[in-house]
mmCIF file with all atom_site columns, C-alpha atoms in Angstrom:
data_model
loop_
_atom_site.group_PDB
_atom_site.id
_atom_site.type_symbol
_atom_site.label_atom_id
_atom_site.label_alt_id
_atom_site.label_comp_id
_atom_site.label_asym_id
_atom_site.label_entity_id
_atom_site.label_seq_id
_atom_site.pdbx_PDB_ins_code
_atom_site.Cartn_x
_atom_site.Cartn_y
_atom_site.Cartn_z
_atom_site.occupancy
_atom_site.B_iso_or_equiv
_atom_site.pdbx_formal_charge
_atom_site.auth_seq_id
_atom_site.auth_comp_id
_atom_site.auth_asym_id
_atom_site.auth_atom_id
_atom_site.pdbx_PDB_model_num
ATOM 1   C CA . MET A 1 1   ? 8.217  123.272 186.268 1.00 74.00 ? 1   MET A CA 1
ATOM 2   C CA . ALA A 1 2   ? 9.961  121.730 183.251 1.00 79.00 ? 2   ALA A CA 1
ATOM 3   C CA . VAL A 1 3   ? 12.618 123.750 181.473 1.00 80.00 ? 3   VAL A CA 1
ATOM 4   C CA . THR A 1 4   ? 11.793 124.438 177.854 1.00 82.00 ? 4   THR A CA 1
ATOM 5   C CA . LYS A 1 5   ? 14.618 123.917 175.405 1.00 89.00 ? 5   LYS A CA 1
ATOM 6   C CA . ASN A 1 6   ? 14.008 126.476 172.681 1.00 93.00 ? 6   ASN A CA 1
ATOM 7   C CA . GLY A 1 7   ? 17.673 127.444 172.229 1.00 92.00 ? 7   GLY A CA 1
ATOM 8   C CA . GLY A 1 8   ? 17.964 125.951 168.747 1.00 92.00 ? 8   GLY A CA 1
ATOM 9   C CA . TYR A 1 9   ? 14.759 127.627 167.567 1.00 95.00 ? 9   TYR A CA 1
ATOM 10  C CA . LEU A 1 10  ? 15.707 130.967 169.133 1.00 95.00 ? 10  LEU A CA 1
ATOM 11  C CA . THR A 1 11  ? 19.197 130.754 167.611 1.00 95.00 ? 11  THR A CA 1
ATOM 12  C CA . LEU A 1 12  ? 17.675 130.100 164.182 1.00 95.00 ? 12  LEU A CA 1
ATOM 13  C CA . LYS A 1 13  ? 15.351 133.100 164.489 1.00 97.00 ? 13  LYS A CA 1
ATOM 14  C CA . ILE A 1 14  ? 18.214 135.288 165.714 1.00 96.00 ? 14  ILE A CA 1
ATOM 15  C CA . HIS A 1 15  ? 20.366 134.127 162.790 1.00 93.00 ? 15  HIS A CA 1
ATOM 16  C CA . LEU A 1 16  ? 17.647 134.941 160.260 1.00 94.00 ? 16  LEU A CA 1
ATOM 17  C CA . LEU A 1 17  ? 16.801 138.351 161.726 1.00 96.00 ? 17  LEU A CA 1
ATOM 18  C CA . ASN A 1 18  ? 20.462 139.245 162.192 1.00 95.00 ? 18  ASN A CA 1
ATOM 19  C CA . GLY A 1 19  ? 21.155 138.482 158.508 1.00 92.00 ? 19  GLY A CA 1
ATOM 20  C CA . ARG A 1 20  ? 18.122 140.421 157.313 1.00 95.00 ? 20  ARG A CA 1
ATOM 21  C CA . LEU A 1 21  ? 18.966 143.391 159.513 1.00 96.00 ? 21  LEU A CA 1
ATOM 22  C CA . PHE A 1 22  ? 22.589 143.323 158.350 1.00 94.00 ? 22  PHE A CA 1
ATOM 23  C CA . ASN A 1 23  ? 21.375 143.385 154.726 1.00 94.00 ? 23  ASN A CA 1
ATOM 24  C CA . ARG A 1 24  ? 19.134 146.375 155.515 1.00 96.00 ? 24  ARG A CA 1
ATOM 25  C CA . LEU A 1 25  ? 21.956 148.232 157.211 1.00 97.00 ? 25  LEU A CA 1
ATOM 26  C CA . LEU A 1 26  ? 24.269 147.513 154.258 1.00 95.00 ? 26  LEU A CA 1
ATOM 27  C CA . ALA A 1 27  ? 21.672 148.655 151.720 1.00 94.00 ? 27  ALA A CA 1
ATOM 28  C CA . ASN A 1 28  ? 20.682 151.762 153.682 1.00 96.00 ? 28  ASN A CA 1
ATOM 29  C CA . ASP A 1 29  ? 24.293 152.805 154.210 1.00 95.00 ? 29  ASP A CA 1
ATOM 30  C CA . GLY A 1 30  ? 24.864 153.163 150.480 1.00 93.00 ? 30  GLY A CA 1
ATOM 31  C CA . ARG A 1 31  ? 28.645 152.689 150.644 1.00 96.00 ? 31  ARG A CA 1
ATOM 32  C CA . ALA A 1 32  ? 28.610 148.894 150.861 1.00 96.00 ? 32  ALA A CA 1
ATOM 33  C CA . LEU A 1 33  ? 29.213 147.094 147.569 1.00 96.00 ? 33  LEU A CA 1
ATOM 34  C CA . TYR A 1 34  ? 28.138 143.661 148.822 1.00 95.00 ? 34  TYR A CA 1
ATOM 35  C CA . ASN A 1 35  ? 25.307 141.944 150.704 1.00 93.00 ? 35  ASN A CA 1
ATOM 36  C CA . ALA A 1 36  ? 25.415 139.993 153.962 1.00 91.00 ? 36  ALA A CA 1
ATOM 37  C CA . GLU A 1 37  ? 25.965 136.594 152.311 1.00 90.00 ? 37  GLU A CA 1
ATOM 38  C CA . GLN A 1 38  ? 28.796 137.965 150.180 1.00 95.00 ? 38  GLN A CA 1
ATOM 39  C CA . GLY A 1 39  ? 30.133 139.613 153.311 1.00 94.00 ? 39  GLY A CA 1
ATOM 40  C CA . LYS A 1 40  ? 30.988 136.156 154.677 1.00 93.00 ? 40  LYS A CA 1
ATOM 41  C CA . ILE A 1 41  ? 33.476 135.708 151.833 1.00 97.00 ? 41  ILE A CA 1
ATOM 42  C CA . ILE A 1 42  ? 34.799 139.271 151.941 1.00 97.00 ? 42  ILE A CA 1
ATOM 43  C CA . SER A 1 43  ? 35.217 139.086 155.724 1.00 96.00 ? 43  SER A CA 1
ATOM 44  C CA . ALA A 1 44  ? 37.091 135.780 155.467 1.00 97.00 ? 44  ALA A CA 1
ATOM 45  C CA . LEU A 1 45  ? 39.472 137.435 153.013 1.00 98.00 ? 45  LEU A CA 1
ATOM 46  C CA . TRP A 1 46  ? 39.908 140.441 155.289 1.00 97.00 ? 46  TRP A CA 1
ATOM 47  C CA . ASP A 1 47  ? 41.071 137.975 157.959 1.00 97.00 ? 47  ASP A CA 1
ATOM 48  C CA . LYS A 1 48  ? 43.424 135.973 155.695 1.00 97.00 ? 48  LYS A CA 1
ATOM 49  C CA . ARG A 1 49  ? 44.570 136.688 152.177 1.00 97.00 ? 49  ARG A CA 1
ATOM 50  C CA . PRO A 1 50  ? 44.661 134.914 149.764 1.00 97.00 ? 50  PRO A CA 1
ATOM 51  C CA . GLN A 1 51  ? 42.580 131.762 150.190 1.00 96.00 ? 51  GLN A CA 1
ATOM 52  C CA . THR A 1 52  ? 41.484 128.867 148.005 1.00 95.00 ? 52  THR A CA 1
ATOM 53  C CA . ALA A 1 53  ? 37.828 128.076 147.377 1.00 93.00 ? 53  ALA A CA 1
ATOM 54  C CA . SER A 1 54  ? 38.146 125.066 149.709 1.00 92.00 ? 54  SER A CA 1
ATOM 55  C CA . GLU A 1 55  ? 39.455 127.264 152.509 1.00 95.00 ? 55  GLU A CA 1
ATOM 56  C CA . LEU A 1 56  ? 36.707 129.822 151.921 1.00 96.00 ? 56  LEU A CA 1
ATOM 57  C CA . ALA A 1 57  ? 34.030 127.101 151.918 1.00 94.00 ? 57  ALA A CA 1
ATOM 58  C CA . LYS A 1 58  ? 35.281 125.815 155.265 1.00 93.00 ? 58  LYS A CA 1
ATOM 59  C CA . VAL A 1 59  ? 35.476 129.277 156.862 1.00 94.00 ? 59  VAL A CA 1
ATOM 60  C CA . THR A 1 60  ? 32.155 130.583 155.523 1.00 94.00 ? 60  THR A CA 1
ATOM 61  C CA . GLY A 1 61  ? 30.123 127.377 155.710 1.00 90.00 ? 61  GLY A CA 1
ATOM 62  C CA . LEU A 1 62  ? 28.867 127.991 152.176 1.00 92.00 ? 62  LEU A CA 1
ATOM 63  C CA . ALA A 1 63  ? 28.269 125.073 149.822 1.00 91.00 ? 63  ALA A CA 1
ATOM 64  C CA . ASN A 1 64  ? 30.791 124.812 146.965 1.00 89.00 ? 64  ASN A CA 1
ATOM 65  C CA . SER A 1 65  ? 28.165 125.547 144.308 1.00 90.00 ? 65  SER A CA 1
ATOM 66  C CA . THR A 1 66  ? 26.939 128.654 146.151 1.00 93.00 ? 66  THR A CA 1
ATOM 67  C CA . LEU A 1 67  ? 30.484 129.800 146.851 1.00 95.00 ? 67  LEU A CA 1
ATOM 68  C CA . THR A 1 68  ? 31.526 129.399 143.203 1.00 94.00 ? 68  THR A CA 1
ATOM 69  C CA . LEU A 1 69  ? 28.625 131.538 141.980 1.00 96.00 ? 69  LEU A CA 1
ATOM 70  C CA . MET A 1 70  ? 29.232 134.193 144.620 1.00 96.00 ? 70  MET A CA 1
ATOM 71  C CA . LEU A 1 71  ? 32.972 134.374 143.906 1.00 97.00 ? 71  LEU A CA 1
ATOM 72  C CA . LYS A 1 72  ? 32.275 134.736 140.198 1.00 96.00 ? 72  LYS A CA 1
ATOM 73  C CA . ARG A 1 73  ? 29.887 137.622 140.845 1.00 96.00 ? 73  ARG A CA 1
ATOM 74  C CA . LEU A 1 74  ? 32.242 139.276 143.366 1.00 97.00 ? 74  LEU A CA 1
ATOM 75  C CA . GLU A 1 75  ? 35.005 139.112 140.767 1.00 97.00 ? 75  GLU A CA 1
ATOM 76  C CA . GLU A 1 76  ? 33.324 139.753 137.430 1.00 96.00 ? 76  GLU A CA 1
ATOM 77  C CA . GLU A 1 77  ? 30.435 142.044 138.356 1.00 96.00 ? 77  GLU A CA 1
ATOM 78  C CA . GLN A 1 78  ? 31.426 143.782 141.567 1.00 96.00 ? 78  GLN A CA 1
ATOM 79  C CA . GLY A 1 79  ? 35.215 143.958 141.249 1.00 97.00 ? 79  GLY A CA 1
ATOM 80  C CA . LEU A 1 80  ? 35.817 143.122 144.921 1.00 98.00 ? 80  LEU A CA 1
ATOM 81  C CA . VAL A 1 81  ? 37.704 139.845 144.419 1.00 98.00 ? 81  VAL A CA 1
ATOM 82  C CA . VAL A 1 82  ? 40.345 138.627 142.004 1.00 98.00 ? 82  VAL A CA 1
ATOM 83  C CA . SER A 1 83  ? 41.307 135.026 141.258 1.00 96.00 ? 83  SER A CA 1
ATOM 84  C CA . VAL A 1 84  ? 44.724 133.702 140.300 1.00 95.00 ? 84  VAL A CA 1
ATOM 85  C CA . GLN A 1 85  ? 45.597 130.223 139.035 1.00 92.00 ? 85  GLN A CA 1
ATOM 86  C CA . ASP A 1 86  ? 48.022 128.316 141.279 1.00 89.00 ? 86  ASP A CA 1
ATOM 87  C CA . LYS A 1 87  ? 51.427 128.016 139.605 1.00 90.00 ? 87  LYS A CA 1
ATOM 88  C CA . GLN A 1 88  ? 52.090 124.451 140.783 1.00 91.00 ? 88  GLN A CA 1
ATOM 89  C CA . ASP A 1 89  ? 48.546 122.997 140.753 1.00 90.00 ? 89  ASP A CA 1
ATOM 90  C CA . LYS A 1 90  ? 46.499 124.196 137.782 1.00 85.00 ? 90  LYS A CA 1
ATOM 91  C CA . ARG A 1 91  ? 43.320 122.790 139.366 1.00 87.00 ? 91  ARG A CA 1
ATOM 92  C CA . LYS A 1 92  ? 43.631 125.253 142.260 1.00 90.00 ? 92  LYS A CA 1
ATOM 93  C CA . LYS A 1 93  ? 42.682 128.937 142.253 1.00 93.00 ? 93  LYS A CA 1
ATOM 94  C CA . TRP A 1 94  ? 43.584 131.537 144.834 1.00 96.00 ? 94  TRP A CA 1
ATOM 95  C CA . PHE A 1 95  ? 41.139 134.303 145.699 1.00 97.00 ? 95  PHE A CA 1
ATOM 96  C CA . ASP A 1 96  ? 42.180 137.690 146.994 1.00 98.00 ? 96  ASP A CA 1
ATOM 97  C CA . LEU A 1 97  ? 40.656 141.111 147.463 1.00 98.00 ? 97  LEU A CA 1
ATOM 98  C CA . THR A 1 98  ? 41.019 143.927 144.992 1.00 98.00 ? 98  THR A CA 1
ATOM 99  C CA . GLU A 1 99  ? 41.891 147.382 146.279 1.00 97.00 ? 99  GLU A CA 1
ATOM 100 C CA . THR A 1 100 ? 38.156 148.150 146.358 1.00 97.00 ? 100 THR A CA 1
ATOM 101 C CA . GLY A 1 101 ? 37.536 144.968 148.347 1.00 97.00 ? 101 GLY A CA 1
ATOM 102 C CA . VAL A 1 102 ? 40.159 146.006 150.888 1.00 97.00 ? 102 VAL A CA 1
ATOM 103 C CA . GLU A 1 103 ? 38.610 149.483 151.163 1.00 97.00 ? 103 GLU A CA 1
ATOM 104 C CA . GLN A 1 104 ? 35.224 147.938 151.957 1.00 97.00 ? 104 GLN A CA 1
ATOM 105 C CA . GLU A 1 105 ? 36.570 146.638 155.289 1.00 97.00 ? 105 GLU A CA 1
ATOM 106 C CA . GLN A 1 106 ? 36.110 150.028 156.949 1.00 97.00 ? 106 GLN A CA 1
ATOM 107 C CA . VAL A 1 107 ? 32.483 150.166 155.780 1.00 96.00 ? 107 VAL A CA 1
ATOM 108 C CA . GLY A 1 108 ? 31.881 146.581 156.897 1.00 96.00 ? 108 GLY A CA 1
ATOM 109 C CA . ASN A 1 109 ? 33.357 147.233 160.331 1.00 96.00 ? 109 ASN A CA 1
ATOM 110 C CA . GLN A 1 110 ? 31.231 150.341 160.852 1.00 97.00 ? 110 GLN A CA 1
ATOM 111 C CA . ILE A 1 111 ? 28.041 148.533 159.868 1.00 97.00 ? 111 ILE A CA 1
ATOM 112 C CA . SER A 1 112 ? 28.971 145.498 161.994 1.00 96.00 ? 112 SER A CA 1
ATOM 113 C CA . ASP A 1 113 ? 29.514 147.802 164.963 1.00 97.00 ? 113 ASP A CA 1
ATOM 114 C CA . LYS A 1 114 ? 26.063 149.304 164.398 1.00 97.00 ? 114 LYS A CA 1
ATOM 115 C CA . LEU A 1 115 ? 24.528 145.817 164.241 1.00 97.00 ? 115 LEU A CA 1
ATOM 116 C CA . SER A 1 116 ? 26.358 144.783 167.431 1.00 97.00 ? 116 SER A CA 1
ATOM 117 C CA . SER A 1 117 ? 25.015 147.809 169.285 1.00 97.00 ? 117 SER A CA 1
ATOM 118 C CA . ILE A 1 118 ? 21.491 146.803 168.243 1.00 98.00 ? 118 ILE A CA 1
ATOM 119 C CA . PHE A 1 119 ? 22.151 143.148 169.101 1.00 97.00 ? 119 PHE A CA 1
ATOM 120 C CA . TYR A 1 120 ? 23.362 143.933 172.628 1.00 98.00 ? 120 TYR A CA 1
ATOM 121 C CA . GLU A 1 121 ? 21.157 146.935 173.381 1.00 98.00 ? 121 GLU A CA 1
ATOM 122 C CA . GLY A 1 122 ? 20.341 147.018 177.110 1.00 98.00 ? 122 GLY A CA 1
ATOM 123 C CA . PHE A 1 123 ? 23.042 144.488 178.018 1.00 98.00 ? 123 PHE A CA 1
ATOM 124 C CA . GLU A 1 124 ? 25.753 145.178 180.556 1.00 98.00 ? 124 GLU A CA 1
ATOM 125 C CA . GLU A 1 125 ? 29.356 144.220 179.737 1.00 98.00 ? 125 GLU A CA 1
ATOM 126 C CA . ARG A 1 126 ? 29.144 141.292 182.177 1.00 98.00 ? 126 ARG A CA 1
ATOM 127 C CA . GLU A 1 127 ? 25.987 140.000 180.477 1.00 98.00 ? 127 GLU A CA 1
ATOM 128 C CA . ILE A 1 128 ? 27.588 140.219 177.049 1.00 98.00 ? 128 ILE A CA 1
ATOM 129 C CA . ARG A 1 129 ? 30.558 138.164 178.275 1.00 98.00 ? 129 ARG A CA 1
ATOM 130 C CA . GLU A 1 130 ? 28.173 135.592 179.805 1.00 98.00 ? 130 GLU A CA 1
ATOM 131 C CA . VAL A 1 131 ? 26.037 135.278 176.660 1.00 97.00 ? 131 VAL A CA 1
ATOM 132 C CA . GLU A 1 132 ? 29.111 134.851 174.491 1.00 97.00 ? 132 GLU A CA 1
ATOM 133 C CA . ALA A 1 133 ? 30.588 132.255 176.874 1.00 98.00 ? 133 ALA A CA 1
ATOM 134 C CA . TYR A 1 134 ? 27.356 130.241 176.678 1.00 97.00 ? 134 TYR A CA 1
ATOM 135 C CA . LEU A 1 135 ? 27.309 130.504 172.889 1.00 96.00 ? 135 LEU A CA 1
ATOM 136 C CA . GLU A 1 136 ? 30.944 129.317 172.744 1.00 97.00 ? 136 GLU A CA 1
ATOM 137 C CA . ARG A 1 137 ? 29.998 126.283 174.847 1.00 97.00 ? 137 ARG A CA 1
ATOM 138 C CA . ILE A 1 138 ? 27.038 125.507 172.562 1.00 95.00 ? 138 ILE A CA 1
ATOM 139 C CA . LEU A 1 139 ? 29.250 125.894 169.490 1.00 93.00 ? 139 LEU A CA 1
ATOM 140 C CA . CYS A 1 140 ? 31.799 123.516 170.999 1.00 96.00 ? 140 CYS A CA 1
ATOM 141 C CA . ASN A 1 141 ? 29.057 120.965 171.748 1.00 96.00 ? 141 ASN A CA 1
ATOM 142 C CA . LEU A 1 142 ? 27.794 121.130 168.162 1.00 94.00 ? 142 LEU A CA 1
ATOM 143 C CA . GLU A 1 143 ? 31.280 120.895 166.637 1.00 92.00 ? 143 GLU A CA 1
ATOM 144 C CA . THR A 1 144 ? 32.073 117.883 168.834 1.00 96.00 ? 144 THR A CA 1
ATOM 145 C CA . ALA A 1 145 ? 28.829 116.187 167.763 1.00 96.00 ? 145 ALA A CA 1
ATOM 146 C CA . MET A 1 146 ? 29.530 116.908 164.089 1.00 91.00 ? 146 MET A CA 1
ATOM 147 C CA . ALA A 1 147 ? 32.927 115.268 164.380 1.00 92.00 ? 147 ALA A CA 1
ATOM 148 C CA . ALA A 1 148 ? 31.531 112.233 166.233 1.00 95.00 ? 148 ALA A CA 1
ATOM 149 C CA . ILE A 1 149 ? 28.419 111.561 164.167 1.00 94.00 ? 149 ILE A CA 1
ATOM 150 C CA . PRO A 1 150 ? 29.209 110.211 160.706 1.00 90.00 ? 150 PRO A CA 1
ATOM 151 C CA . ARG A 1 151 ? 27.578 111.683 157.642 1.00 85.00 ? 151 ARG A CA 1
ATOM 152 C CA . VAL A 1 152 ? 25.164 109.292 155.933 1.00 86.00 ? 152 VAL A CA 1
ATOM 153 C CA . GLU A 1 153 ? 24.558 109.692 152.230 1.00 83.00 ? 153 GLU A CA 1
ATOM 154 C CA . ALA A 1 154 ? 20.944 110.321 151.292 1.00 75.00 ? 154 ALA A CA 1
ATOM 155 C CA . LYS A 1 155 ? 19.132 107.369 149.734 1.00 76.00 ? 155 LYS A CA 1
ATOM 156 C CA . LYS A 1 156 ? 18.237 107.827 146.097 1.00 69.00 ? 156 LYS A CA 1
#
């Protein structure tokens, strides 16, 4: 019997449902001041502060145009992020968390833990380690392919 190769499709569906469920958990919690997409930026800043837009784009995988709009909203409307002009290079801005943004880490961690318990429900510790090892291998394969296959500009 031939092995079906639905990993890419299943990963896509998991990604979509995981994001939607994370948004529901954030909204239902009531303490979270951001959505799942914005959480990519906030989480990146929890890991390393401050960062430039270029660094954030690389870490989050968000397109520059999307990132710019989200950073503006996180700063001006939600008060979770602050931007500062670089002293040496006026073209560069640094983004950091406000005190409120820092405080949101506890909320984010609690909701992420809840999502992880849903994600791995019924799994044994050994199975979780195995799944994550396989996913790491797949990620490595994809990153290697991205580095090896040149980007071709779309024809106009």
